[in-house]
Amino acid sequence: MTKTAPRRSRARPVQDPSQDTALPAGKATINDIARLTGVSKKTVSRVINDSPLVHPETREKILALMKQLGYTPDPQARGLAFRRSFLIGMIYDNPTAQYIVNMQYGALDALRDSGYELVVHPCDSTQEDYIDSVRRFALQQKLHGVILIPRVSEDEQLAAALREIGVRYVRIASIPLDAGPQMVVTQDRQAGTEAANYLESLGHRTLGLITGPRRYRSTIERGGGFVEGLNERGVELPADYTYEGGYTFESGVAGAEYLLAKSPRPTAIFACNDEMAAGVYKAAMRRGLSIPGDLSVVGYDDSPLASQLWPALTTIHLPIRDLGRQAAQMLLSDEPAPDEAATSAPRLVTPQLVVRDSSQRPKG
Amino acid sequence: MTKTAPRRSRARPVQDPSQDTALPAGKATINDIARLTGVSKKTVSRVINDSPLVHPETREKILALMKQLGYTPDPQARGLAFRRSFLIGMIYDNPTAQYIVNMQYGALDALRDSGYELVVHPCDSTQEDYIDSVRRFALQQKLHGVILIPRVSEDEQLAAALREIGVRYVRIASIPLDAGPQMVVTQDRQAGTEAANYLESLGHRTLGLITGPRRYRSTIERGGGFVEGLNERGVELPADYTYEGGYTFESGVAGAEYLLAKSPRPTAIFACNDEMAAGVYKAAMRRGLSIPGDLSVVGYDDSPLASQLWPALTTIHLPIRDLGRQAAQMLLSDEPAPDEAATSAPRLVTPQLVVRDSSQRPKG
DNA sequence: CTGAAAGCGCTTACAG
DNA sequence: CTGAAAGCGCTTACAG
């Protein structure tokens, strides 16, 4: 070892580092930095890891050389020594394309220049072994943490499995399912109630509801909040004016066809996402019903689709990109002390009603 | 070293491996496998890397123990020794959400159980330093390879930069821009011609075209193929019946508004993606024009949107998921000899016209 | 067909 | 504030 070191420095002669073009960008190692600055690699390591135990001058000298050589520590080597990687996993189960992509953009916003990268991991939560497959993924990649998106974020067994193997996670969900630092809460119930208040205040008394699948927590919250909101204002939503959709366009069509055949016909429909609301448009068009003249429609998400529909859709704004950004940020931040963590409040995101052109007072 | 080994095996006593629960799943190392099977770790390494230089019985014994302990080699350690990672990068510049997500699903189809993971890397090709940022990403992560999606796949400077640093890539593009093993070719010109042939055969003589941005190769190919196809059949498309859109819904609306104000008014519009075609629907609706009665519309992509529109959109089917799958597969496969590589044919994907309800003979 | 030694580029644990 | 030694879990280069 004591022999090879000098030999290497002769093989790659670097007298004046400022003149040096022999080291290709991104190929310098901690040993090069240590050798050229005349310190041990441990000291360089301290600078890499922001240790306060380095003399300011030494630190400056090292940082300057790193910058000059375009040195960045090798995440694999660092990871091997740390026994974990610099990868964040995003785990999800088939929401809409817009939802996934915006969530990814948000997470990447937070990860930019952090040295962490995003590894995507869609899965099928209806499969028996999906938890095991996520566990294997997290374990093998030694993930720094994972972001869980509905509906997998609502699965307590998944969360338990991740805790058991010591993998950090942040869950994005309708309600607080975990301690503060593990949660971004979208408060869907509140949004459902807001939709109800709005439509009731316009004068609607006969309403229809198209929910997501029963196994989604958001279905309980959005739908439940809507029904509650109506009840509080003295309007009842009969059980047969609710249709269980699948958060898909086609199920929105089917739901609207079911509801619009009712007598009395609802004058307003709340669809629990924009895709289904678009389906309601199609069904209404086919029946020759005009929106909002004959039927008011309110959606949920405020995806690009909402402003593309004609008339533009009144909907609940969900800041998806922001959710992704916050979740990733929480994974990067240092863990608070366990006792604080248990009691600290989760991040609350407040959904907002966006009134556009698909809703008005009912006729007559 | 020779002292620690026996001590470790006493610290974790493993008499009969089948009874052993001391080694937590996914925590065994190459040393455990070597020790418990009584071979050197080099031999275990040979099994991991499918070397033929292992006695079949030895191999079986090792494989059996690996399976039993749930052992998988640590990708970080392997990567550090190999000087590359087991990560595939997907590089793209803001296409539609459906496009991105399907491409990701496709790539993941090919990567499943391969030991490779997908790292997503959106970027902004209008930024000066984007090539440098992709280069840093590939270098720092020591990517096994990257998948380039339009429009970044069309950037020769990016491709050159990647070649220079020795990072493998597969480009998905309209035309062959590289040697066979680096290309998945979507043959957009052919598709544009097919759209032209179809509309001309219906009897349309006055047509409109809404393209993507000029800097996209697909614009040249789809638009050019369309114009060529019409010309070959004796129909001319005047320059002012072409509108340069931006592959967005809004630009589709603007393009249709421009074209539908023309006199004579086109009886058919070819929009170079489905999003813009949806914009054409909106503009037509606003003007009280019925589709396909007053206006035939043909799109491109066959995204879910196409069958959701009403009437359902006639469009060119692009098998996006399949493109992603093929590209990833090509990155995983062994490199052919350089001389073969240069001459071998690229993967050709044949776009297919899907006739739905948005097109018919012109009136009168 | 098999293995001992050295190394990939970092960090931890310890000593000063 | 600084460093020498050992180690993370693998592979390469060499020897047999």
Coordinates of C-alpha atoms (C1' of nucleotides) in Angstrom, one line a residue, chain B residues 30 41-42 45 49 71 74 78 81, chain D residues 7-15:
Chain B
I30 CA -21.3 -14.1 -0.2
K41 CA -16.3 -16.9 -2.2
K42 CA -14.7 -16.8 -5.6
S45 CA -19.1 -15.4 -7.2
N49 CA -22.2 -14.6 -12.6
Y71 CA -29.7 -14.7 -0.7
D74 CA -25.7 -6.8 -3.0
R78 CA -21.3 -5.8 -7.1
A81 CA -16.4 -4.0 -8.0
Chain D
dG7 C1' -14.2 -3.4 6.9
dC8 C1' -18.8 -2.9 3.8
dG9 C1' -19.8 -7.2 -0.1
dC10 C1' -18.5 -8.0 -4.0
dT11 C1' -15.0 -8.9 -8.5
dT12 C1' -10.5 -8.9 -11.2
dA13 C1' -6.0 -10.8 -12.1
dC14 C1' -3.3 -14.3 -11.1
dA15 C1' -1.8 -18.9 -9.9

